[in-house]
mmCIF file of N, CA and C in Angstrom:
data_model
loop_
_atom_site.group_PDB
_atom_site.id
_atom_site.type_symbol
_atom_site.label_atom_id
_atom_site.label_comp_id
_atom_site.label_asym_id
_atom_site.label_seq_id
_atom_site.Cartn_x
_atom_site.Cartn_y
_atom_site.Cartn_z
ATOM 1 N N MET A 475 121.385 -194.389 108.013
ATOM 2 C CA MET A 475 119.797 -195.161 107.622
ATOM 3 C C MET A 475 119.250 -194.639 108.246
ATOM 4 N N ALA A 476 119.531 -194.373 109.743
ATOM 5 C CA ALA A 476 118.585 -193.793 110.395
ATOM 6 C C ALA A 476 118.043 -191.976 110.082
ATOM 7 N N TYR A 477 117.856 -191.599 108.748
ATOM 8 C CA TYR A 477 117.592 -190.298 108.182
ATOM 9 C C TYR A 477 117.007 -190.913 107.572
ATOM 10 N N ILE A 478 116.157 -192.178 106.505
ATOM 11 C CA ILE A 478 115.202 -192.308 105.676
ATOM 12 C C ILE A 478 114.428 -192.904 106.450
ATOM 13 N N LYS A 479 113.174 -192.158 105.677
ATOM 14 C CA LYS A 479 112.030 -192.930 106.252
ATOM 15 C C LYS A 479 111.294 -194.097 105.532
ATOM 16 N N PRO A 480 110.763 -195.020 106.223
ATOM 17 C CA PRO A 480 110.013 -195.924 105.795
ATOM 18 C C PRO A 480 109.061 -195.378 104.737
ATOM 19 N N GLY A 481 109.503 -196.617 103.245
ATOM 20 C CA GLY A 481 108.911 -196.259 101.774
ATOM 21 C C GLY A 481 108.858 -195.050 101.233
ATOM 22 N N LYS A 482 110.221 -195.020 101.278
ATOM 23 C CA LYS A 482 110.664 -193.219 100.366
ATOM 24 C C LYS A 482 111.773 -193.389 99.524
ATOM 25 N N PRO A 483 111.683 -194.545 98.471
ATOM 26 C CA PRO A 483 112.125 -195.286 97.146
ATOM 27 C C PRO A 483 113.697 -193.928 97.073
ATOM 28 N N GLN A 484 112.247 -192.551 96.670
ATOM 29 C CA GLN A 484 113.056 -191.738 96.019
ATOM 30 C C GLN A 484 114.994 -191.312 96.527
ATOM 31 N N GLN A 485 115.007 -191.682 98.976
ATOM 32 C CA GLN A 485 115.739 -191.362 99.221
ATOM 33 C C GLN A 485 116.594 -192.195 99.626
ATOM 34 N N ASN A 486 116.558 -193.490 99.140
ATOM 35 C CA ASN A 486 117.400 -194.748 98.510
ATOM 36 C C ASN A 486 117.131 -196.268 97.971
ATOM 37 N N GLY A 487 116.505 -195.778 96.894
ATOM 38 C CA GLY A 487 116.295 -197.341 95.902
ATOM 39 C C GLY A 487 116.697 -198.272 96.199
ATOM 40 N N PHE A 488 118.208 -198.391 96.635
ATOM 41 C CA PHE A 488 118.715 -199.871 96.864
ATOM 42 C C PHE A 488 118.298 -200.724 97.679
ATOM 43 N N ALA A 489 117.864 -199.495 99.426
ATOM 44 C CA ALA A 489 118.004 -200.320 100.330
ATOM 45 C C ALA A 489 116.138 -200.365 100.131
ATOM 46 N N GLU A 490 115.650 -199.680 99.518
ATOM 47 C CA GLU A 490 113.739 -200.026 99.198
ATOM 48 C C GLU A 490 113.628 -200.975 98.273
ATOM 49 N N ARG A 491 114.298 -201.522 97.491
ATOM 50 C CA ARG A 491 114.021 -203.052 96.008
ATOM 51 C C ARG A 491 114.423 -203.712 96.768
ATOM 52 N N PHE A 492 116.157 -203.959 98.020
ATOM 53 C CA PHE A 492 116.314 -205.229 98.903
ATOM 54 C C PHE A 492 114.984 -205.178 99.852
ATOM 55 N N ASN A 493 114.759 -204.188 100.343
ATOM 56 C CA ASN A 493 114.261 -204.360 101.281
ATOM 57 C C ASN A 493 112.551 -205.137 100.813
ATOM 58 N N GLY A 494 112.322 -204.394 99.578
ATOM 59 C CA GLY A 494 111.064 -204.961 99.367
ATOM 60 C C GLY A 494 111.102 -206.911 98.725
ATOM 61 N N SER A 495 112.286 -207.562 98.145
ATOM 62 C CA SER A 495 112.558 -208.469 97.500
ATOM 63 C C SER A 495 112.805 -208.780 98.960
ATOM 64 N N PHE A 496 113.142 -208.698 99.911
ATOM 65 C CA PHE A 496 113.634 -210.113 100.972
ATOM 66 C C PHE A 496 112.375 -210.182 101.322
ATOM 67 N N ARG A 497 111.280 -208.795 101.895
ATOM 68 C CA ARG A 497 110.073 -209.124 102.390
ATOM 69 C C ARG A 497 109.009 -210.712 101.865
ATOM 70 N N ARG A 498 108.715 -209.722 100.386
ATOM 71 C CA ARG A 498 107.978 -210.895 99.077
ATOM 72 C C ARG A 498 108.565 -212.238 99.029
ATOM 73 N N GLU A 499 110.111 -212.273 99.185
ATOM 74 C CA GLU A 499 110.273 -213.879 98.224
ATOM 75 C C GLU A 499 110.968 -214.039 99.702
ATOM 76 N N PHE A 500 111.218 -214.069 101.052
ATOM 77 C CA PHE A 500 111.706 -214.574 102.175
ATOM 78 C C PHE A 500 110.740 -214.494 103.589
ATOM 79 N N LEU A 501 110.443 -213.093 103.399
ATOM 80 C CA LEU A 501 109.730 -213.590 104.895
ATOM 81 C C LEU A 501 108.164 -213.917 104.806
ATOM 82 N N ASP A 502 107.800 -213.605 103.901
ATOM 83 C CA ASP A 502 106.705 -213.553 103.291
ATOM 84 C C ASP A 502 106.228 -215.110 103.039
ATOM 85 N N VAL A 503 106.982 -215.872 103.055
ATOM 86 C CA VAL A 503 106.904 -216.906 101.957
ATOM 87 C C VAL A 503 107.482 -218.598 103.281
ATOM 88 N N TYR A 504 108.154 -217.788 103.847
ATOM 89 C CA TYR A 504 107.943 -219.095 105.366
ATOM 90 C C TYR A 504 107.618 -218.516 106.563
ATOM 91 N N PHE A 505 107.617 -219.982 107.528
ATOM 92 C CA PHE A 505 107.679 -219.673 108.527
ATOM 93 C C PHE A 505 109.085 -220.094 109.419
ATOM 94 N N PHE A 506 109.105 -219.635 110.116
ATOM 95 C CA PHE A 506 110.317 -220.108 111.054
ATOM 96 C C PHE A 506 110.313 -219.885 112.276
ATOM 97 N N GLU A 507 110.592 -221.072 112.773
ATOM 98 C CA GLU A 507 110.963 -221.359 114.054
ATOM 99 C C GLU A 507 112.519 -220.849 115.252
ATOM 100 N N THR A 508 112.585 -220.801 114.490
ATOM 101 C CA THR A 508 114.376 -219.813 115.462
ATOM 102 C C THR A 508 114.609 -219.366 115.016
ATOM 103 N N ILE A 509 115.095 -218.284 115.550
ATOM 104 C CA ILE A 509 116.460 -216.768 114.825
ATOM 105 C C ILE A 509 117.340 -217.611 113.970
ATOM 106 N N ARG A 510 117.746 -218.934 114.706
ATOM 107 C CA ARG A 510 119.430 -219.990 113.741
ATOM 108 C C ARG A 510 118.598 -219.273 112.557
ATOM 109 N N GLN A 511 117.493 -220.507 112.310
ATOM 110 C CA GLN A 511 116.431 -220.907 111.066
ATOM 111 C C GLN A 511 116.466 -219.737 110.285
ATOM 112 N N VAL A 512 116.046 -218.581 110.600
ATOM 113 C CA VAL A 512 116.070 -217.248 109.852
ATOM 114 C C VAL A 512 117.781 -217.162 109.305
ATOM 115 N N ARG A 513 118.492 -217.664 110.173
ATOM 116 C CA ARG A 513 119.924 -217.287 109.675
ATOM 117 C C ARG A 513 120.586 -217.354 108.865
ATOM 118 N N ASP A 514 119.810 -219.006 108.817
ATOM 119 C CA ASP A 514 120.612 -220.035 108.259
ATOM 120 C C ASP A 514 119.814 -219.354 106.734
ATOM 121 N N MET A 515 118.900 -219.791 106.488
ATOM 122 C CA MET A 515 117.882 -219.314 105.604
ATOM 123 C C MET A 515 118.396 -218.726 104.511
ATOM 124 N N ALA A 516 118.245 -217.627 105.702
ATOM 125 C CA ALA A 516 118.860 -215.387 104.673
ATOM 126 C C ALA A 516 120.031 -216.220 104.318
ATOM 127 N N TRP A 517 121.157 -216.513 104.597
ATOM 128 C CA TRP A 517 122.659 -216.184 103.979
ATOM 129 C C TRP A 517 122.240 -217.693 102.222
ATOM 130 N N VAL A 518 121.599 -218.291 102.791
ATOM 131 C CA VAL A 518 121.901 -219.400 101.670
ATOM 132 C C VAL A 518 120.356 -218.176 100.202
ATOM 133 N N TRP A 519 119.921 -217.708 101.263
ATOM 134 C CA TRP A 519 118.464 -216.694 100.261
ATOM 135 C C TRP A 519 120.054 -215.443 99.274
ATOM 136 N N MET A 520 120.132 -214.528 100.496
ATOM 137 C CA MET A 520 121.330 -213.556 100.163
ATOM 138 C C MET A 520 121.702 -213.817 98.865
ATOM 139 N N ILE A 521 122.625 -215.214 98.525
ATOM 140 C CA ILE A 521 123.445 -216.093 97.717
ATOM 141 C C ILE A 521 122.785 -215.910 96.209
ATOM 142 N N GLY A 522 122.003 -216.235 96.527
ATOM 143 C CA GLY A 522 121.265 -216.644 95.245
ATOM 144 C C GLY A 522 120.822 -215.281 95.185
ATOM 145 N N TYR A 523 120.023 -214.527 95.733
ATOM 146 C CA TYR A 523 119.979 -212.770 95.248
ATOM 147 C C TYR A 523 120.913 -211.975 94.916
ATOM 148 N N ASN A 524 122.460 -212.267 95.391
ATOM 149 C CA ASN A 524 123.185 -211.853 94.730
ATOM 150 C C ASN A 524 124.408 -211.986 93.668
ATOM 151 N N GLU A 525 123.705 -213.228 93.306
ATOM 152 C CA GLU A 525 124.877 -214.180 92.493
ATOM 153 C C GLU A 525 124.512 -215.055 91.629
ATOM 154 N N GLU A 526 123.332 -216.085 91.533
ATOM 155 C CA GLU A 526 122.509 -216.660 91.338
ATOM 156 C C GLU A 526 120.932 -216.254 89.939
ATOM 157 N N ARG A 527 120.727 -215.387 90.260
ATOM 158 C CA ARG A 527 119.156 -214.272 89.876
ATOM 159 C C ARG A 527 119.804 -213.318 88.815
ATOM 160 N N PRO A 528 118.946 -212.972 87.960
ATOM 161 C CA PRO A 528 119.396 -211.811 87.092
ATOM 162 C C PRO A 528 119.304 -209.980 87.741
ATOM 163 N N HIS A 529 119.776 -209.720 87.402
ATOM 164 C CA HIS A 529 120.127 -208.159 87.583
ATOM 165 C C HIS A 529 120.101 -207.786 87.009
ATOM 166 N N ASP A 530 118.957 -206.536 86.342
ATOM 167 C CA ASP A 530 118.553 -205.491 85.433
ATOM 168 C C ASP A 530 120.102 -205.078 84.885
ATOM 169 N N SER A 531 120.438 -204.574 85.744
ATOM 170 C CA SER A 531 122.359 -203.363 85.150
ATOM 171 C C SER A 531 123.072 -204.587 84.886
ATOM 172 N N PRO A 532 123.514 -205.500 85.140
ATOM 173 C CA PRO A 532 124.358 -206.042 83.823
ATOM 174 C C PRO A 532 123.601 -207.468 82.853
ATOM 175 N N GLY A 533 122.877 -206.204 82.193
ATOM 176 C CA GLY A 533 122.571 -206.911 81.358
ATOM 177 C C GLY A 533 121.514 -208.164 80.761
ATOM 178 N N ASP A 534 120.447 -207.994 82.154
ATOM 179 C CA ASP A 534 119.480 -209.720 82.837
ATOM 180 C C ASP A 534 120.231 -211.075 82.537
ATOM 181 N N VAL A 535 121.547 -210.887 83.173
ATOM 182 C CA VAL A 535 121.807 -211.965 83.476
ATOM 183 C C VAL A 535 122.440 -211.805 84.887
ATOM 184 N N PRO A 536 122.568 -213.364 85.324
ATOM 185 C CA PRO A 536 123.212 -213.205 87.317
ATOM 186 C C PRO A 536 124.830 -212.632 87.255
ATOM 187 N N PRO A 537 124.955 -212.039 88.557
ATOM 188 C CA PRO A 537 126.332 -211.830 88.953
ATOM 189 C C PRO A 537 127.281 -212.512 88.264
ATOM 190 N N ALA A 538 127.035 -213.511 89.269
ATOM 191 C CA ALA A 538 128.297 -214.732 88.401
ATOM 192 C C ALA A 538 128.320 -214.977 87.135
ATOM 193 N N VAL A 539 127.650 -214.832 85.980
ATOM 194 C CA VAL A 539 127.677 -214.802 84.420
ATOM 195 C C VAL A 539 128.276 -213.294 84.478
ATOM 196 N N TYR A 540 127.806 -212.390 84.376
ATOM 197 C CA TYR A 540 128.244 -211.433 83.497
ATOM 198 C C TYR A 540 130.041 -211.349 84.833
ATOM 199 N N ARG A 541 129.832 -211.559 85.785
ATOM 200 C CA ARG A 541 131.563 -211.553 86.406
ATOM 201 C C ARG A 541 132.387 -212.486 85.026
ATOM 202 N N GLN A 542 132.355 -213.543 85.237
ATOM 203 C CA GLN A 542 132.825 -214.912 83.783
ATOM 204 C C GLN A 542 133.044 -214.377 82.714
ATOM 205 N N LYS A 543 132.055 -213.419 82.116
ATOM 206 C CA LYS A 543 132.021 -212.800 81.016
ATOM 207 C C LYS A 543 132.300 -211.644 81.104
ATOM 208 N N LEU A 544 133.382 -210.532 81.989
ATOM 209 C CA LEU A 544 133.854 -209.994 82.273
ATOM 210 C C LEU A 544 135.866 -210.661 81.919
ATOM 211 N N GLU A 545 135.466 -211.537 82.788
ATOM 212 C CA GLU A 545 137.224 -211.432 83.038
ATOM 213 C C GLU A 545 138.248 -212.695 82.400
ATOM 214 N N ASN A 546 136.651 -213.342 80.633
ATOM 215 C CA ASN A 546 137.405 -213.539 79.809
ATOM 216 C C ASN A 546 136.775 -212.360 78.293
ATOM 217 N N SER A 547 136.945 -210.946 78.960
ATOM 218 C CA SER A 547 137.387 -209.910 77.827
ATOM 219 C C SER A 547 138.706 -209.385 78.124
ATOM 220 N N ASN A 548 139.213 -208.592 77.366
ATOM 221 C CA ASN A 548 139.976 -207.376 77.583
ATOM 222 C C ASN A 548 139.572 -206.679 78.298
ATOM 223 N N LEU A 549 138.486 -206.486 79.084
ATOM 224 C CA LEU A 549 138.058 -204.660 80.272
ATOM 225 C C LEU A 549 138.418 -205.709 81.425
ATOM 226 N N GLU A 550 138.948 -204.661 82.378
ATOM 227 C CA GLU A 550 139.346 -205.168 83.826
ATOM 228 C C GLU A 550 137.903 -204.638 84.503
ATOM 229 N N MET A 551 138.166 -205.913 85.700
ATOM 230 C CA MET A 551 136.740 -205.370 87.003
ATOM 231 C C MET A 551 138.050 -204.423 87.106
ATOM 232 N N SER A 552 136.816 -203.530 88.024
ATOM 233 C CA SER A 552 137.773 -202.469 89.062
ATOM 234 C C SER A 552 137.429 -203.005 90.335
ATOM 235 N N HIS A 553 137.921 -202.334 91.283
ATOM 236 C CA HIS A 553 137.624 -202.586 92.829
ATOM 237 C C HIS A 553 137.212 -201.790 93.564
#
């Protein structure tokens, strides 16, 4: 990551998208008083970001819903 220039999504689109979402939906929304508070709230936000909110790639559904559909289908999940 040391060689990726800030603001260059063509160099790492996944990191740029996450950083933008994290800033807009978390850092710009809350006022923090302690580092501990940031860590605790970021953990909760990250669970929502990764598991509960719809994602474009798996058909605009949350990953948990996509995983459940996949587990109930004849397809196998790769690890």
